Amino acid sequence: MKVRRYYVQDMKEGMLRIRKELGPEAVIIQSRKVRRRGLRGLFSPRQVEITAAVGSPQSPEPAEQANGTGLQEKIQKEIGEVRMMVNRLLSRDHMPKESRNQEEEELEKWRLLLQQQDVFSELIEKLLEEIKAEFCGEVQLTKEIIGLVLRQKIRKILKVEPEKSAAIQVFVGPTGVGKTTTLAKLAARYAFYHSERVGIITIDHYRIGAVEQLRTYADIASLPLEVAVSPGELNRALEKLSGCQRILIDTAGRSTLNIPHIQELGGYLQNLPPAEIFMVVSATTKARDLNLICENFRSIKCNRLIITKIDETDAHGALLNSVYLSGLPVIYLATGQNVPEDLCLADIEKMSALILGEAE
Ligand SMILES: Nc1nc2c(ncn2[C@@H]2O[C@H](COP(=O)(O)OP(=O)(O)OP(=O)(O)O)[C@@H](O)[C@H]2O)c(=O)[nH]1
Ligand SMILES: [Mg+2]
């Protein structure tokens, strides 16, 4: 939200300037006649001081649309609340000077909270700087105002999309994040809840026990499983399972620092028919490591995110970091080891509450 103060000769001039500079959405939150500062002010006619604000209700992001109009309404309501708070502060003529330190203290408290949540440090600074700049020192930033604006900004960064359920889904990501377990959860859901014909392919023939792990899940659900050890075999496996409505492909976990291994994985996927390629990351991953993961897995051209192990940490910055650093929308959150139960659709409200340490 932007808050600006104008000194003009009359309301008409003020309205024109506000409209031009803040746009038609701007609202006037206070106007009064004042004298110009300094000696000259004593001898010149009074001016009109107008304080106007404009929220940031631009057209909704696709992610917000995905979450329904309810979220938009909630955001609008909160913008309204911020406006009211601003109004109250201004009308009490409570403009800062000595309160600057207090403002810094409040910002510091939020900085600490975000650091404790392990939000990516550059993002923390960006968010706090934006808040300071947008309020232009016109309004005292209290704990509540900073909190409201932060929540609004975090929601805008978080991208969540509904299930697309493409016919081919691939699960890639670093080692041990829960790719195979998440695949098993989804396979069981498609097969049992939606009565779909589901096939599974694994190209993970590197780790001892990887195929057996997947075979156990496939056998329990009576699903066909194919093992492919080359890109050619992957194509043949896809043909073999062409009678399936849905094919889920498991891949070997690759160390983030092993670029040749990641490239090899890319080789398997480059001739795949259009597919949902999920990058699976764990909520327990440090911000710094997540940055590396997003960077080094970029060549794979993942198009969606799954965040696992939400149940294993109480620092939830990874929810924000993974979206911010990868630019990908989140579809699922995995919340435990139970197959198929511990998987839910990503939800902006829940995620922002977790990030701000407000979730029960
Ligand atoms: N707490 C918790 N554990 C999980 C979750 N998802 C998976 N796990 C556990 O994490 C461990 C590794 O899971 P896998 O599915 O084998 O991970 P992976 O990414 O396939 O591992 P690699 O194939 O070796 O790279 C297992 O013990 C899973 O039960 C989750 O959401 N929460
Ligand atoms: Mg695996």
mmCIF file of N, CA and C in Angstrom, residues 3 18 40 49-50 73-74 103 112 116 124 129 141 148 150 195 207 257 260 279 292 327 334-336 356-357:
data_model
loop_
_atom_site.group_PDB
_atom_site.id
_atom_site.type_symbol
_atom_site.label_atom_id
_atom_site.label_comp_id
_atom_site.label_asym_id
_atom_site.label_seq_id
_atom_site.Cartn_x
_atom_site.Cartn_y
_atom_site.Cartn_z
ATOM 1 N N VAL A 3 1.079 5.329 0.734
ATOM 2 C CA VAL A 3 0.404 6.448 1.385
ATOM 3 C C VAL A 3 1.186 7.703 1.005
ATOM 4 N N ILE A 18 -3.710 13.369 -7.296
ATOM 5 C CA ILE A 18 -3.851 12.024 -6.709
ATOM 6 C C ILE A 18 -4.231 11.020 -7.794
ATOM 7 N N ARG A 40 7.895 31.980 5.286
ATOM 8 C CA ARG A 40 7.023 32.304 4.141
ATOM 9 C C ARG A 40 5.585 31.905 4.399
ATOM 10 N N GLU A 49 -3.771 20.240 2.856
ATOM 11 C CA GLU A 49 -2.924 19.039 2.989
ATOM 12 C C GLU A 49 -3.843 17.832 2.832
ATOM 13 N N ILE A 50 -3.541 17.010 1.831
ATOM 14 C CA ILE A 50 -4.385 15.823 1.606
ATOM 15 C C ILE A 50 -3.524 14.568 1.761
ATOM 16 N N GLU A 73 -11.340 -11.766 -1.321
ATOM 17 C CA GLU A 73 -12.169 -10.960 -0.414
ATOM 18 C C GLU A 73 -11.447 -10.730 0.897
ATOM 19 N N LYS A 74 -10.777 -11.811 1.357
ATOM 20 C CA LYS A 74 -10.071 -11.703 2.639
ATOM 21 C C LYS A 74 -8.951 -10.664 2.529
ATOM 22 N N GLU A 103 9.718 2.025 15.312
ATOM 23 C CA GLU A 103 9.439 1.388 14.027
ATOM 24 C C GLU A 103 10.549 0.390 13.673
ATOM 25 N N LEU A 112 13.608 -10.990 12.763
ATOM 26 C CA LEU A 112 14.024 -12.137 13.583
ATOM 27 C C LEU A 112 13.103 -13.331 13.379
ATOM 28 N N GLN A 116 14.116 -16.892 11.979
ATOM 29 C CA GLN A 116 13.896 -18.141 12.718
ATOM 30 C C GLN A 116 13.146 -19.156 11.864
ATOM 31 N N ILE A 124 13.952 -11.784 2.912
ATOM 32 C CA ILE A 124 13.555 -11.058 4.125
ATOM 33 C C ILE A 124 13.847 -9.564 3.926
ATOM 34 N N GLU A 129 12.296 -4.007 3.165
ATOM 35 C CA GLU A 129 12.598 -2.760 2.452
ATOM 36 C C GLU A 129 11.365 -2.247 1.708
ATOM 37 N N LEU A 141 4.944 2.465 11.478
ATOM 38 C CA LEU A 141 4.758 1.037 11.236
ATOM 39 C C LEU A 141 4.701 0.302 12.566
ATOM 40 N N LEU A 148 0.307 -7.357 8.920
ATOM 41 C CA LEU A 148 -0.730 -7.446 7.889
ATOM 42 C C LEU A 148 -0.139 -7.312 6.488
ATOM 43 N N LEU A 150 2.977 -7.804 5.613
ATOM 44 C CA LEU A 150 3.850 -8.957 5.328
ATOM 45 C C LEU A 150 3.037 -10.147 4.847
ATOM 46 N N SER A 195 -10.617 -44.884 -9.276
ATOM 47 C CA SER A 195 -10.722 -46.123 -10.082
ATOM 48 C C SER A 195 -10.057 -45.976 -11.450
ATOM 49 N N ARG A 207 20.070 -46.846 -6.895
ATOM 50 C CA ARG A 207 20.114 -47.114 -5.462
ATOM 51 C C ARG A 207 19.653 -48.541 -5.187
ATOM 52 N N LEU A 257 24.739 -31.196 -6.005
ATOM 53 C CA LEU A 257 26.021 -30.705 -6.512
ATOM 54 C C LEU A 257 26.553 -31.541 -7.668
ATOM 55 N N PRO A 260 26.586 -33.553 -13.569
ATOM 56 C CA PRO A 260 26.461 -34.586 -14.619
ATOM 57 C C PRO A 260 25.283 -35.530 -14.360
ATOM 58 N N MET A 279 8.945 -31.081 -9.161
ATOM 59 C CA MET A 279 10.174 -31.019 -8.381
ATOM 60 C C MET A 279 9.748 -31.244 -6.933
ATOM 61 N N LEU A 292 20.470 -23.590 -4.022
ATOM 62 C CA LEU A 292 21.318 -24.402 -4.899
ATOM 63 C C LEU A 292 20.489 -25.422 -5.681
ATOM 64 N N GLY A 327 10.222 -20.306 -8.775
ATOM 65 C CA GLY A 327 9.201 -19.684 -9.631
ATOM 66 C C GLY A 327 8.064 -20.649 -9.965
ATOM 67 N N ALA A 334 3.192 -32.697 1.521
ATOM 68 C CA ALA A 334 3.195 -34.028 2.149
ATOM 69 C C ALA A 334 3.489 -33.848 3.635
ATOM 70 N N THR A 335 2.682 -34.523 4.426
ATOM 71 C CA THR A 335 2.724 -34.244 5.863
ATOM 72 C C THR A 335 3.036 -35.475 6.709
ATOM 73 N N GLY A 336 3.621 -36.505 6.102
ATOM 74 C CA GLY A 336 3.961 -37.682 6.895
ATOM 75 C C GLY A 336 4.278 -38.873 6.006
ATOM 76 N N LEU A 356 4.507 -17.606 8.900
ATOM 77 C CA LEU A 356 4.539 -16.537 9.902
ATOM 78 C C LEU A 356 4.424 -17.084 11.326
ATOM 79 N N GLY A 357 4.541 -18.409 11.438
ATOM 80 C CA GLY A 357 4.532 -19.032 12.768
ATOM 81 C C GLY A 357 3.204 -18.894 13.477
#
